[in-house]
XYZ file of C-alpha atoms in Angstrom:
522
model
C -1.293 -58.072 -30.084
C -3.533 -58.006 -33.229
C -4.028 -54.830 -34.472
C -7.748 -53.888 -34.123
C -7.619 -50.005 -34.379
C -6.623 -47.379 -38.022
C -7.037 -43.262 -37.060
C -7.989 -41.116 -39.536
C -7.568 -37.370 -39.210
C -9.007 -34.888 -41.190
C -7.773 -32.071 -41.339
C -10.757 -28.689 -42.827
C -10.929 -25.857 -42.783
C -12.707 -25.558 -39.550
C -12.127 -27.674 -37.713
C -10.036 -31.337 -38.494
C -11.943 -34.223 -36.978
C -9.528 -37.477 -35.795
C -12.126 -41.172 -36.008
C -10.970 -43.915 -34.435
C -12.063 -47.114 -36.779
C -12.150 -51.052 -36.448
C -11.303 -52.884 -38.808
C -14.785 -53.098 -40.281
C -14.957 -49.598 -41.369
C -17.094 -48.634 -37.874
C -15.898 -45.370 -35.716
C -15.175 -45.933 -32.390
C -14.481 -42.519 -31.402
C -14.067 -38.961 -32.246
C -12.571 -36.240 -31.388
C -13.735 -33.049 -33.441
C -11.947 -30.061 -32.615
C -12.788 -26.188 -34.220
C -10.855 -23.494 -34.986
C -10.916 -20.342 -36.243
C -11.232 -19.078 -39.737
C -8.989 -14.973 -39.908
C -10.448 -12.849 -42.115
C -9.127 -9.317 -41.397
C -9.895 -8.331 -44.556
C -12.558 -8.982 -47.142
C -10.519 -11.469 -48.824
C -8.707 -13.124 -46.607
C -8.921 -16.516 -44.769
C -6.423 -17.666 -42.572
C -5.615 -20.298 -40.338
C -3.084 -20.666 -37.856
C -0.853 -23.760 -38.564
C -0.324 -23.598 -34.153
C -4.183 -24.306 -33.983
C -4.098 -27.047 -37.026
C -1.773 -28.862 -35.474
C -3.048 -27.680 -31.926
C -6.041 -29.440 -32.798
C -4.599 -32.791 -34.938
C -2.350 -33.287 -31.093
C -5.602 -33.414 -29.127
C -7.791 -35.431 -31.274
C -5.400 -37.321 -31.447
C -4.770 -37.669 -27.612
C -8.155 -37.530 -27.989
C -9.618 -41.015 -29.174
C -5.951 -43.192 -27.822
C -7.625 -42.400 -24.378
C -11.712 -42.137 -25.244
C -10.731 -45.789 -27.679
C -9.189 -47.289 -24.445
C -6.437 -48.910 -27.516
C -2.850 -49.511 -26.924
C -0.812 -47.998 -28.562
C 0.208 -52.474 -30.554
C -2.619 -52.530 -31.095
C -3.220 -49.713 -33.535
C -2.479 -50.137 -37.353
C -2.263 -46.931 -38.643
C -3.283 -43.238 -38.495
C -3.779 -41.950 -42.234
C -4.123 -38.708 -43.330
C -6.624 -35.857 -45.109
C -6.850 -32.696 -45.304
C -8.309 -29.765 -47.479
C -6.702 -28.657 -50.920
C -4.969 -25.421 -52.561
C -3.380 -24.025 -48.607
C 0.349 -22.189 -48.822
C 2.104 -22.215 -46.266
C 5.943 -19.959 -46.820
C 8.598 -21.506 -43.812
C 11.530 -19.710 -43.554
C 15.833 -21.606 -43.384
C 14.840 -22.227 -39.887
C 11.861 -23.845 -40.526
C 9.139 -20.897 -38.861
C 5.748 -20.084 -40.334
C 6.429 -17.126 -41.895
C 3.062 -16.696 -42.636
C 0.426 -18.383 -41.292
C -2.265 -21.095 -43.403
C -3.293 -19.177 -46.889
C -6.420 -21.648 -47.300
C -8.495 -22.578 -50.709
C -10.971 -19.538 -49.216
C -8.721 -16.447 -49.623
C -9.249 -14.012 -52.700
C -6.410 -11.233 -52.728
C -5.425 -13.591 -55.277
C -7.857 -12.973 -57.406
C -6.709 -10.069 -59.348
C -4.103 -12.076 -60.869
C -6.176 -14.770 -60.808
C -8.646 -13.358 -64.136
C -5.316 -12.280 -66.071
C -3.438 -15.017 -65.757
C -7.314 -16.635 -67.288
C -7.014 -14.373 -69.694
C -4.453 -15.253 -71.177
C -2.912 -18.224 -73.283
C -1.003 -19.924 -70.564
C -3.398 -20.096 -68.333
C -5.731 -22.528 -70.282
C -1.691 -23.950 -70.747
C -0.773 -24.891 -66.751
C -4.519 -25.877 -66.611
C -3.936 -28.723 -69.533
C -1.071 -30.517 -68.297
C -1.838 -29.482 -64.431
C -5.504 -30.254 -64.327
C -7.160 -27.334 -62.087
C -8.138 -24.425 -62.406
C -7.507 -21.352 -62.497
C -8.186 -19.338 -59.438
C -7.550 -17.839 -56.506
C -8.130 -20.343 -54.689
C -5.140 -22.447 -56.422
C -1.109 -21.953 -54.204
C 0.304 -20.845 -57.516
C -1.631 -18.351 -58.007
C -1.758 -17.321 -54.913
C 2.846 -17.866 -54.847
C 1.960 -14.863 -58.274
C 0.104 -12.643 -55.677
C 3.164 -12.878 -53.099
C 5.956 -12.963 -55.919
C 3.905 -9.456 -56.467
C 3.030 -7.448 -53.503
C 4.572 -9.072 -50.961
C 7.879 -10.528 -52.137
C 9.799 -9.675 -48.831
C 7.991 -12.753 -47.980
C 9.472 -14.757 -50.653
C 12.375 -13.521 -50.493
C 12.718 -15.168 -46.681
C 10.788 -18.721 -47.835
C 13.142 -21.991 -47.783
C 10.240 -23.589 -47.700
C 6.647 -23.495 -49.586
C 5.217 -26.330 -48.607
C 0.208 -26.740 -47.162
C -0.961 -28.087 -44.164
C -0.669 -31.792 -43.755
C 3.263 -31.009 -44.880
C 3.080 -29.455 -41.722
C 1.463 -31.812 -39.562
C 3.790 -34.830 -40.616
C 7.116 -32.105 -40.397
C 6.354 -31.531 -36.916
C 5.699 -35.046 -36.105
C 9.011 -36.949 -38.452
C 11.422 -33.890 -39.405
C 10.550 -34.142 -43.071
C 8.678 -32.506 -45.804
C 7.220 -34.853 -47.804
C 3.681 -34.070 -50.010
C 1.256 -36.957 -51.485
C 0.357 -36.287 -54.663
C -2.878 -35.789 -54.234
C -2.544 -32.689 -52.918
C 0.521 -32.439 -55.205
C -2.442 -32.785 -57.386
C -4.408 -29.708 -56.334
C -1.539 -27.069 -56.004
C -1.560 -26.331 -60.015
C 2.222 -26.480 -60.124
C 2.108 -30.412 -60.744
C 1.965 -32.696 -63.637
C -0.618 -34.898 -64.078
C 0.850 -36.692 -66.958
C 4.639 -37.164 -66.110
C 2.895 -37.336 -62.045
C 6.392 -34.047 -61.353
C 6.368 -31.105 -60.428
C 5.731 -29.181 -63.946
C 8.304 -27.248 -65.043
C 7.190 -24.781 -66.713
C 4.570 -23.600 -63.306
C 7.440 -23.785 -61.558
C 9.159 -21.053 -63.716
C 6.008 -19.053 -63.924
C 5.467 -19.245 -59.837
C 9.531 -18.566 -59.565
C 9.716 -21.159 -57.157
C 13.238 -23.712 -57.188
C 12.256 -27.439 -57.080
C 14.208 -27.879 -53.729
C 11.532 -25.699 -52.532
C 8.719 -27.853 -52.318
C 8.659 -30.727 -50.626
C 9.464 -34.345 -51.699
C 6.551 -35.918 -53.355
C 5.602 -39.393 -52.611
C 2.075 -41.919 -53.585
C -0.613 -41.564 -51.145
C 0.282 -44.136 -49.732
C 3.246 -43.695 -48.425
C 3.830 -44.432 -45.345
C 6.446 -42.461 -42.668
C 7.363 -44.028 -39.332
C 9.125 -43.436 -36.260
C 7.100 -40.374 -35.091
C 8.415 -37.470 -32.102
C 9.410 -39.064 -29.080
C 7.465 -35.828 -27.402
C 4.191 -36.775 -29.532
C 4.059 -40.455 -28.957
C 4.759 -40.170 -24.758
C 1.586 -36.971 -25.143
C -0.785 -39.157 -27.615
C 0.563 -41.981 -26.287
C 1.189 -43.488 -30.017
C 4.064 -45.879 -30.645
C 6.875 -43.876 -32.139
C 6.673 -46.484 -35.223
C 2.807 -46.361 -35.840
C 2.507 -45.696 -39.652
C 1.921 -42.893 -39.949
C 0.498 -42.629 -44.008
C -0.009 -39.503 -46.157
C -3.059 -40.195 -47.438
C -4.768 -37.218 -50.432
C -7.257 -34.575 -49.977
C -10.519 -34.306 -48.194
C -11.839 -34.378 -51.763
C -11.038 -37.576 -53.557
C -10.746 -39.055 -49.774
C -15.220 -38.566 -49.793
C -15.725 -40.161 -53.078
C -13.736 -43.135 -52.081
C -15.239 -42.490 -47.817
C -19.311 -43.013 -50.062
C -17.736 -45.318 -52.346
C -18.307 -43.612 -55.461
C -14.762 -45.152 -56.663
C -16.522 -46.470 -59.368
C -16.887 -44.514 -63.387
C -20.651 -43.246 -63.006
C -20.832 -43.298 -59.614
C -21.086 -39.851 -58.286
C -20.115 -37.909 -55.045
C -22.178 -35.183 -53.532
C -20.594 -33.435 -50.239
C -21.767 -30.249 -48.144
C -19.798 -29.563 -45.493
C -18.468 -26.239 -45.052
C -18.006 -25.722 -49.087
C -18.733 -29.091 -51.338
C -17.913 -30.301 -54.785
C -19.661 -32.991 -57.661
C -17.472 -35.402 -58.159
C -17.062 -38.406 -59.912
C -13.654 -41.691 -60.806
C -12.715 -41.911 -63.762
C -9.273 -44.794 -64.322
C -6.973 -41.930 -65.658
C -6.959 -38.467 -65.651
C -9.810 -36.954 -67.738
C -8.848 -32.798 -69.326
C -12.159 -30.911 -69.429
C -11.662 -28.248 -72.395
C -13.018 -24.974 -71.741
C -10.716 -25.722 -67.259
C -14.329 -25.631 -65.738
C -13.361 -29.639 -63.623
C -10.765 -30.176 -62.240
C -8.668 -33.203 -61.760
C -7.102 -35.199 -58.524
C -5.835 -37.740 -58.436
C -5.868 -40.230 -55.243
C -4.718 -43.829 -56.004
C -3.126 -45.920 -59.352
C -5.966 -45.884 -61.301
C -8.131 -43.573 -59.611
C -8.341 -39.999 -60.682
C -11.596 -37.530 -59.451
C -12.632 -35.253 -62.487
C -15.203 -32.768 -60.684
C -16.544 -29.390 -59.790
C -15.727 -27.611 -55.650
C -17.516 -24.623 -54.521
C -17.217 -22.098 -51.858
C -20.813 -21.943 -50.418
C -22.279 -25.329 -48.537
C -23.513 -24.762 -45.319
C -21.096 -21.728 -44.394
C -24.237 -20.172 -45.978
C -26.971 -22.332 -43.421
C -24.338 -20.660 -40.638
C -24.588 -17.398 -42.265
C -28.497 -17.881 -42.993
C -28.089 -18.878 -38.909
C -26.683 -15.987 -37.393
C -27.441 -13.453 -39.399
C -31.519 -13.687 -40.204
C -32.798 -16.788 -37.286
C -29.961 -15.335 -34.179
C -33.319 -15.170 -31.749
C -33.955 -18.993 -32.694
C -29.859 -19.420 -32.675
C -30.127 -18.279 -29.222
C -33.287 -19.696 -27.968
C -31.767 -23.822 -29.626
C -28.787 -23.145 -27.506
C -30.324 -22.596 -24.631
C -33.058 -25.861 -25.051
C -29.796 -26.640 -25.635
C -31.357 -27.970 -29.473
C -29.294 -28.361 -32.710
C -30.422 -24.656 -33.906
C -30.274 -25.993 -37.977
C -32.710 -28.734 -37.067
C -34.715 -25.650 -35.967
C -34.505 -23.910 -38.797
C -34.657 -27.150 -41.632
C -37.875 -27.636 -39.489
C -38.699 -24.288 -40.362
C -38.316 -24.443 -44.547
C -40.234 -27.123 -44.886
C -42.913 -25.646 -44.182
C -41.859 -24.030 -46.927
C -43.094 -25.563 -50.922
C -40.804 -26.436 -52.702
C -39.274 -23.514 -55.462
C -40.017 -21.279 -52.288
C -42.930 -19.657 -54.157
C -41.498 -17.702 -56.297
C -38.085 -17.122 -54.455
C -34.417 -17.566 -55.661
C -30.896 -17.360 -54.210
C -27.746 -17.024 -55.553
C -25.437 -18.831 -52.511
C -22.304 -16.836 -54.113
C -21.354 -15.518 -50.272
C -17.088 -16.024 -51.084
C -16.394 -15.869 -53.850
C -17.321 -19.167 -56.335
C -16.217 -21.684 -57.910
C -17.473 -24.577 -59.756
C -19.405 -23.926 -62.014
C -18.814 -20.047 -62.943
C -14.787 -19.941 -61.067
C -15.758 -16.461 -60.515
C -13.822 -14.764 -57.105
C -15.584 -11.850 -57.415
C -19.097 -12.208 -57.507
C -21.888 -11.995 -54.412
C -25.152 -13.199 -53.115
C -28.754 -12.498 -54.338
C -32.391 -13.036 -53.920
C -34.794 -12.216 -56.400
C -38.558 -12.277 -56.210
C -38.926 -11.117 -53.079
C -42.370 -10.571 -53.011
C -44.476 -8.722 -49.793
C -45.799 -12.133 -48.800
C -42.023 -14.205 -48.616
C -41.347 -14.435 -45.289
C -38.079 -15.043 -43.622
C -39.088 -18.688 -44.071
C -38.863 -18.205 -47.209
C -35.766 -17.127 -47.450
C -34.203 -19.828 -45.530
C -36.386 -22.024 -47.945
C -33.945 -20.786 -50.525
C -30.915 -21.074 -49.845
C -30.542 -24.257 -49.157
C -32.711 -24.790 -52.293
C -29.647 -22.404 -53.915
C -26.824 -23.954 -52.563
C -28.437 -27.398 -54.350
C -29.028 -25.662 -57.493
C -25.770 -24.403 -57.610
C -24.373 -27.697 -56.924
C -26.245 -29.139 -60.272
C -24.819 -26.371 -62.500
C -21.588 -28.674 -61.523
C -22.953 -32.366 -62.307
C -23.796 -30.669 -65.979
C -20.533 -30.176 -66.337
C -19.761 -33.051 -65.711
C -22.502 -35.162 -67.948
C -20.858 -32.777 -69.890
C -17.607 -35.149 -70.113
C -17.882 -38.329 -68.691
C -21.814 -38.823 -69.578
C -24.534 -38.712 -67.397
C -23.792 -40.163 -63.650
C -26.440 -44.027 -62.592
C -26.079 -43.280 -59.057
C -25.669 -40.576 -56.904
C -24.038 -41.089 -53.521
C -24.496 -38.031 -51.131
C -22.588 -37.200 -47.569
C -21.150 -34.554 -45.494
C -22.744 -32.087 -42.660
C -25.974 -31.388 -45.368
C -26.988 -35.174 -45.148
C -27.961 -35.260 -41.582
C -31.030 -33.226 -42.957
C -34.044 -34.861 -43.884
C -35.071 -32.084 -45.360
C -31.413 -31.175 -48.090
C -31.355 -34.946 -48.849
C -35.243 -35.241 -50.757
C -33.469 -31.561 -51.992
C -30.504 -32.830 -54.306
C -33.199 -35.247 -55.158
C -36.168 -33.497 -56.171
C -33.168 -31.137 -57.725
C -31.092 -34.092 -59.595
C -34.662 -35.766 -60.305
C -31.961 -38.500 -59.110
C -32.252 -41.731 -56.502
C -30.004 -40.875 -54.001
C -28.395 -42.544 -51.395
C -26.150 -41.363 -48.720
C -24.010 -44.420 -46.710
C -25.164 -43.998 -42.486
C -21.206 -43.296 -41.878
C -20.540 -38.780 -42.477
C -17.280 -39.276 -41.972
C -15.934 -40.108 -45.379
C -13.184 -38.565 -46.132
C -11.468 -39.631 -42.396
C -12.954 -43.146 -43.744
C -10.863 -42.278 -46.830
C -7.637 -41.968 -44.991
C -7.706 -45.110 -43.410
C -8.803 -47.575 -46.230
C -5.675 -45.757 -47.996
C -3.888 -46.598 -45.064
C -4.505 -50.242 -45.104
C -4.117 -51.022 -48.077
C -0.626 -49.540 -47.588
C -0.673 -52.039 -44.652
C -1.890 -55.533 -46.326
C -4.826 -54.932 -44.290
C -7.259 -54.757 -47.797
C -6.280 -56.106 -50.713
C -8.372 -53.632 -51.980
C -10.059 -49.576 -52.553
C -13.987 -51.595 -53.178
C -13.867 -52.927 -49.449
C -14.780 -49.478 -48.544
C -18.096 -50.357 -50.557
C -19.094 -53.694 -47.635
C -17.743 -50.507 -44.464
C -20.281 -48.101 -45.059
C -23.077 -48.768 -43.421
C -26.668 -49.141 -44.410
C -27.743 -46.598 -46.934
C -30.579 -44.575 -47.015
C -32.177 -43.870 -49.849
C -33.717 -41.239 -51.366
C -36.965 -40.812 -54.857
C -37.268 -37.742 -56.368
C -41.077 -36.648 -55.151
C -41.904 -35.533 -59.253
C -44.412 -32.625 -57.029
C -41.460 -30.785 -55.503
C -39.129 -31.940 -60.315
C -42.012 -30.025 -61.565
C -41.611 -26.824 -59.316
C -37.981 -27.163 -59.831
C -38.213 -28.006 -63.900
C -39.565 -24.014 -63.907
C -37.653 -22.109 -61.025
C -34.026 -24.383 -62.721
C -34.021 -22.393 -66.045
C -34.318 -19.317 -64.599
C -32.000 -19.616 -61.430
C -28.432 -20.350 -64.489
C -30.330 -17.093 -66.864
C -29.923 -15.091 -63.714
C -26.334 -16.412 -62.830
C -24.873 -15.760 -66.189
C -26.511 -12.406 -66.471
C -25.453 -11.200 -62.587
C -21.866 -12.146 -63.808
C -21.164 -8.763 -65.443
C -21.446 -6.887 -62.194
C -20.122 -9.127 -60.195
C -16.259 -6.991 -60.272
C -18.263 -4.121 -60.004
C -19.790 -4.677 -57.281
C -16.859 -6.273 -55.109
C -13.915 -3.228 -56.781
C -16.933 -0.723 -54.406
C -16.610 -3.724 -52.006
C -13.045 -3.150 -51.461
C -13.020 0.215 -51.571
C -15.776 0.611 -48.777
C -14.831 -1.878 -46.455
C -17.368 -1.883 -43.786
C -15.321 -1.242 -40.827
C -17.660 -3.529 -38.627
C -16.759 -6.568 -40.146
C -15.144 -8.676 -37.528
C -11.857 -9.919 -37.699
C -12.001 -13.719 -37.234
C -15.218 -16.858 -37.589
C -15.507 -19.326 -34.939
C -17.849 -22.246 -35.304
């Protein structure tokens, strides 16, 4: 029986998505299994590796069943994963820690110290990873200083994808793309960086085997082959990081084509044919495939801010929407659409979880500015959505300074389902924005890498024929005139508030809210 399908697995921050695609890139079946983000303290952001593994096995089983796929019809399974995760494993290959995610800020003080030193810039130029507590390198500095007993018990330092693949195949392997995001990998030598390893106090034999993003694993554990219905000789392709694969999955793989993504977090990225490093250390440089590098900036505060607005400011509307079985986010965007562009002068800085690009400050906090008695909750939701896009615009300006003005913008992520948000992006950026029909860009990107690895396609560029109908949004002059006036104010405020973020963050850490929930769930 001939190959008819591929599976893309996207290991995300709040859920694992498993998508069954046909060979034309059409999604046939999808499973989305959520799990909690544990936040026992204000700066903590952890996940349970067993919950993610169960979500992965469950998702694979579900799409094989829903797609009525015969094992011989499946060409391969390819992976995407969130960057910067860290798990400490003991000598018996059991986790010592939960998954410490990119959103965990407990290493903030160590990031600040490293960033202020010459060593920080030296490591950035070698690895392409900005100095920030998201980085496993910085997490290891924190763990070595404050939890040496855990580090002493550690036999392997791995990420979440490595953990999943170890459970399936009994090997520790890591693709260049995710290794690149650890801060321990040299983008010029394509190997672990000796200086970074010394700083982190990590040995090479404690890290996974490095392989390319097209690398294949076979010999799936018989138990999981039986549960999922996948033949044990089906190739599992390593794939890459979710951010780089999102560029591929929206067809933004040519120089000058900008990809803007907003999911739980967000990013702005562009592909180059060689590693290009920002001399100011503000942008990342991550590997995707031979002659394909992704330069850009990640933001902590994307859709997770919209969720906060819904849960904390619009709880009654959320409850009503659930009772009526309608999408609560659509209810909120409809409310926001009644407010003019610029929210009548109400500005919002979306830094509810610290921030990576553009300000790289783990202590950053959110704020409304310009509130008057005339402003309503509707203004607040509009301002929150605009604040997220303003922040992405600042990242775009940084990229423009390194790689030149973008000639096209491809946008994707959960936000792309909202016509209001899509138009807002075009208006703030003052540029045509294209939205591919497929929303599962990272999973599709993973599948395209897998198809190239298996010889089913000759070139990654075929993804442009797979992404389906593209919706285009042109900037609205009446709207972008308002944003032209407000953006300079927003940017100046960002710089002025920066001097106080440390003080307010220190206060909040010293006086934690005892009512804070220990975990969040979608």
